mmCIF file of C-alpha atoms in Angstrom:
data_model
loop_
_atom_site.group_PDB
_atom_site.id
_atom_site.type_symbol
_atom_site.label_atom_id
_atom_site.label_comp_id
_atom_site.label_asym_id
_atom_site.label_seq_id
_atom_site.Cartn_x
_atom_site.Cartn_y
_atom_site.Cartn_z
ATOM 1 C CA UNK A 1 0.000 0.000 0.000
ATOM 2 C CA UNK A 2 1.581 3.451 -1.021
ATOM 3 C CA UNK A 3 0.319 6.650 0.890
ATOM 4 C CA UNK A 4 -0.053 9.226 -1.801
ATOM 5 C CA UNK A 5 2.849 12.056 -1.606
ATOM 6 C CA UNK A 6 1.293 15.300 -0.034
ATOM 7 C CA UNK A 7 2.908 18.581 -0.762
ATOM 8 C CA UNK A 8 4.101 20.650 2.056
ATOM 9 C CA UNK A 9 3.928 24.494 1.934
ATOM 10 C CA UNK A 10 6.413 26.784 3.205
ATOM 11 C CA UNK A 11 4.495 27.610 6.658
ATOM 12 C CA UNK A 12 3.631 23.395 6.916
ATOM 13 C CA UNK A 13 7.502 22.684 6.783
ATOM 14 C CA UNK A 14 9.202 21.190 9.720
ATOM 15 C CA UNK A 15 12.325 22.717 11.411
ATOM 16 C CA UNK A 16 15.142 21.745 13.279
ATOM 17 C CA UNK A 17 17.141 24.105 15.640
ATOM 18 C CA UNK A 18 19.803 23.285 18.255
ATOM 19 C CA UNK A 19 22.155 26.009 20.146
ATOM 20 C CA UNK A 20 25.863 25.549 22.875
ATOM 21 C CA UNK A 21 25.547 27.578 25.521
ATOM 22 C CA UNK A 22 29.312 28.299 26.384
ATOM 23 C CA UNK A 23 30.072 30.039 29.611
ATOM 24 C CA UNK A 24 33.306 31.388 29.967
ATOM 25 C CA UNK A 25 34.532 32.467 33.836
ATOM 26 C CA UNK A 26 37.892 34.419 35.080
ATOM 27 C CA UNK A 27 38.751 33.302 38.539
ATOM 28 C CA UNK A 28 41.506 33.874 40.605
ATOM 29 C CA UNK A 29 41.864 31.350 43.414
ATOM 30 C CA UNK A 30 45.002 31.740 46.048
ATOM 31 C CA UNK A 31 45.835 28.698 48.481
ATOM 32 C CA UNK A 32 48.907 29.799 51.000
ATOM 33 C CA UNK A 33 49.895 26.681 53.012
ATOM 34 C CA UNK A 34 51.445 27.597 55.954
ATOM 35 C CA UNK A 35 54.629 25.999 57.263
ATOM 36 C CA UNK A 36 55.205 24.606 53.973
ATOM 37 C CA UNK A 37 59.128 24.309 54.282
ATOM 38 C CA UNK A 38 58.947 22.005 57.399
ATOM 39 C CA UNK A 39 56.087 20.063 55.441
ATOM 40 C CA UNK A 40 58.368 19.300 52.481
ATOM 41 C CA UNK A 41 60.010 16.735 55.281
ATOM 42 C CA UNK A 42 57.397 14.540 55.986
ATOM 43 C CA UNK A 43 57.451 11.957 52.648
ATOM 44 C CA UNK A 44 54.059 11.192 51.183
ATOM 45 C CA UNK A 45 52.396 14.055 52.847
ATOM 46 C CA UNK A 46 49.343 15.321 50.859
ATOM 47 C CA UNK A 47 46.919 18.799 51.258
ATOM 48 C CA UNK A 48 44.254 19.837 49.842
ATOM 49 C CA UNK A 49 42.695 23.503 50.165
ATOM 50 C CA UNK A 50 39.120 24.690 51.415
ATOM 51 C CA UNK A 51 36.251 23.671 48.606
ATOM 52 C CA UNK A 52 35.780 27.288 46.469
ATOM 53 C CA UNK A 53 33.247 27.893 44.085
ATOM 54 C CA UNK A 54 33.327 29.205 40.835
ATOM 55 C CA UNK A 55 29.660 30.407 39.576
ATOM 56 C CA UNK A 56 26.710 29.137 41.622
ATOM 57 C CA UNK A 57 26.965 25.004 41.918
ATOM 58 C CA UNK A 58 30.487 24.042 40.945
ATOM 59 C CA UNK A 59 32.358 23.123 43.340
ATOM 60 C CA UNK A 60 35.869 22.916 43.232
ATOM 61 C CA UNK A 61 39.465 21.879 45.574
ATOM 62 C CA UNK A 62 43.132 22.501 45.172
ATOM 63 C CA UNK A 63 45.037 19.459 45.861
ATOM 64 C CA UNK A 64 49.050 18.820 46.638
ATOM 65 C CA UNK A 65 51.522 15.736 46.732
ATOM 66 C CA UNK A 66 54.417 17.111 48.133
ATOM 67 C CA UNK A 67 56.785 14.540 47.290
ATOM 68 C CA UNK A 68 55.003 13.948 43.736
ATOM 69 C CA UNK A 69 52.661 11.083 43.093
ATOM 70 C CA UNK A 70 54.718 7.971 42.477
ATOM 71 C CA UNK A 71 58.084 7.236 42.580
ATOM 72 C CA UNK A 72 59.193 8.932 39.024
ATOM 73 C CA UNK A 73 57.648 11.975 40.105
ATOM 74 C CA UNK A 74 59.016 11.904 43.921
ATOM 75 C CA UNK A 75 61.281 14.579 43.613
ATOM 76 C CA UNK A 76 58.696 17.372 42.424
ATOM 77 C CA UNK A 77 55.468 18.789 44.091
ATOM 78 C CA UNK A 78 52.461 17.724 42.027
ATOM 79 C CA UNK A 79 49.019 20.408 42.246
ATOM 80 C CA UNK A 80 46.012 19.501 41.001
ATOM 81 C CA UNK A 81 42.341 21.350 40.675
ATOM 82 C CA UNK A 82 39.671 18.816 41.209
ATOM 83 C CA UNK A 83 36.569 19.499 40.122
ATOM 84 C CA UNK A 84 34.458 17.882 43.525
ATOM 85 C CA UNK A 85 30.722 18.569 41.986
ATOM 86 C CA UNK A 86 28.977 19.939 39.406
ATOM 87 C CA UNK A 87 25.323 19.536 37.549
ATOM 88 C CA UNK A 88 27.343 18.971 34.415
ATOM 89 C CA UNK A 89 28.785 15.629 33.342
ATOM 90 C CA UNK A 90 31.612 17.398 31.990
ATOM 91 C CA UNK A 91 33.457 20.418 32.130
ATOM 92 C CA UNK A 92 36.359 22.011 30.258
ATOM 93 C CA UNK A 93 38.424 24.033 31.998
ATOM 94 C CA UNK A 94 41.757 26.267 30.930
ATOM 95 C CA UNK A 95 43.859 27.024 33.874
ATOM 96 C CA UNK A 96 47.056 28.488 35.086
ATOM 97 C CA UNK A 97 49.194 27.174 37.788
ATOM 98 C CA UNK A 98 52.251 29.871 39.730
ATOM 99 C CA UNK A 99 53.797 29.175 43.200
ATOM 100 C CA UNK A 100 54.791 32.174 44.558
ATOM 101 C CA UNK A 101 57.134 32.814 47.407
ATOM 102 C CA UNK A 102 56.620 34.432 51.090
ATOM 103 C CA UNK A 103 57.628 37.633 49.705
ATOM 104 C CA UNK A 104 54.928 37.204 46.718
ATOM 105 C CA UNK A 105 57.593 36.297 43.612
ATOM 106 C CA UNK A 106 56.523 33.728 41.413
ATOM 107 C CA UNK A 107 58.655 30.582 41.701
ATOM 108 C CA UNK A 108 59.258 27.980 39.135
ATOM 109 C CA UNK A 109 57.665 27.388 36.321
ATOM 110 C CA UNK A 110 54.045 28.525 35.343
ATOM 111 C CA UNK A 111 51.810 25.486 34.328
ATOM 112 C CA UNK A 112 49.059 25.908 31.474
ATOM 113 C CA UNK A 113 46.681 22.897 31.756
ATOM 114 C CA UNK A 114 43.497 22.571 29.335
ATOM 115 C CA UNK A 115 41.161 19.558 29.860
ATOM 116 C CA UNK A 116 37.858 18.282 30.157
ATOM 117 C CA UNK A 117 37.093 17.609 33.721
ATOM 118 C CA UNK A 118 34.302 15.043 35.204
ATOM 119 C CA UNK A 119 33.649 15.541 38.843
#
C-alpha cells in the first residue's frame, strides 16, 4: 500500500534548531599553606585547600603531593584542581598554575593545563 505524496507548503515545513551555551569564567583562586618548608620533610604528605566555588553550583578543591605522586615523580610537588561537583557531566576548563614565594615572587615554572574535567 503506497500513501499518496502530499505537498508541504512553506508555513507546513518542519524545522530543526539546536544552540551551545558556552560560559566562559575568570577566577583567581590563592591557596597559602602555611609551614610549607617544614612540610616538604614529611614523605608522602598530601593537602588539599578549602572547597571554592566558581559560579553558583560548581564546586571545586586545590590538591598537593608534596613529594610527587609515584616514585618517578618523587622529587617534584604535584598540584592539582579537582573538580568535587557539578550539575554537568563534563566540564572544560583552561587554567594556570604559579607558586609564589613568602615575599609574593613567582617561583618555578608557570603550568598551562586545558582539559575536560568530570567531577
Amino acid at each position: 500500500f503506497k500513501f499518496p505524496r502530499a505537498k508541504m507548503s512553506e508555513d507546513a515545513r518542519a524545522q530543526s534548531w539546536a544552540s551551545t551555551h558556552i560560559r566562559v569564567q575568570d577566577f583567581s583562586y590563592s591557596w597559602t599553606i602555611s609551614n610549607f618548608r617544614s612540610l616538604l620533610e614529611e614523605a608522602g604528605q598530601s593537602l588539599s585547600s578549602s572547597p571554592f566555588s566558581i559560579g553558583d553550583k560548581d564546586k571545586w578543591a586545590m590538591r598537593a603531593h608534596l613529594k610527587g605522586v609515584d616514585e618517578e615523580s618523587a622529587e617534584y610537588l604535584s598540584v592539582y584542581l579537582v573538580l568535587l561537583s557539578s550539575p554537568k557531566s563534563h566540564i572544560w576548563a583552561k587554567f594556570l598554575f604559579c607558586i609564589l614565594c613568602a615575599q609574593g615572587q613567582k617561583t618555578g615554572k608557570l603550568i598551562l593545563v586545558e582539559e575536560n574535567i568530570k567531577p
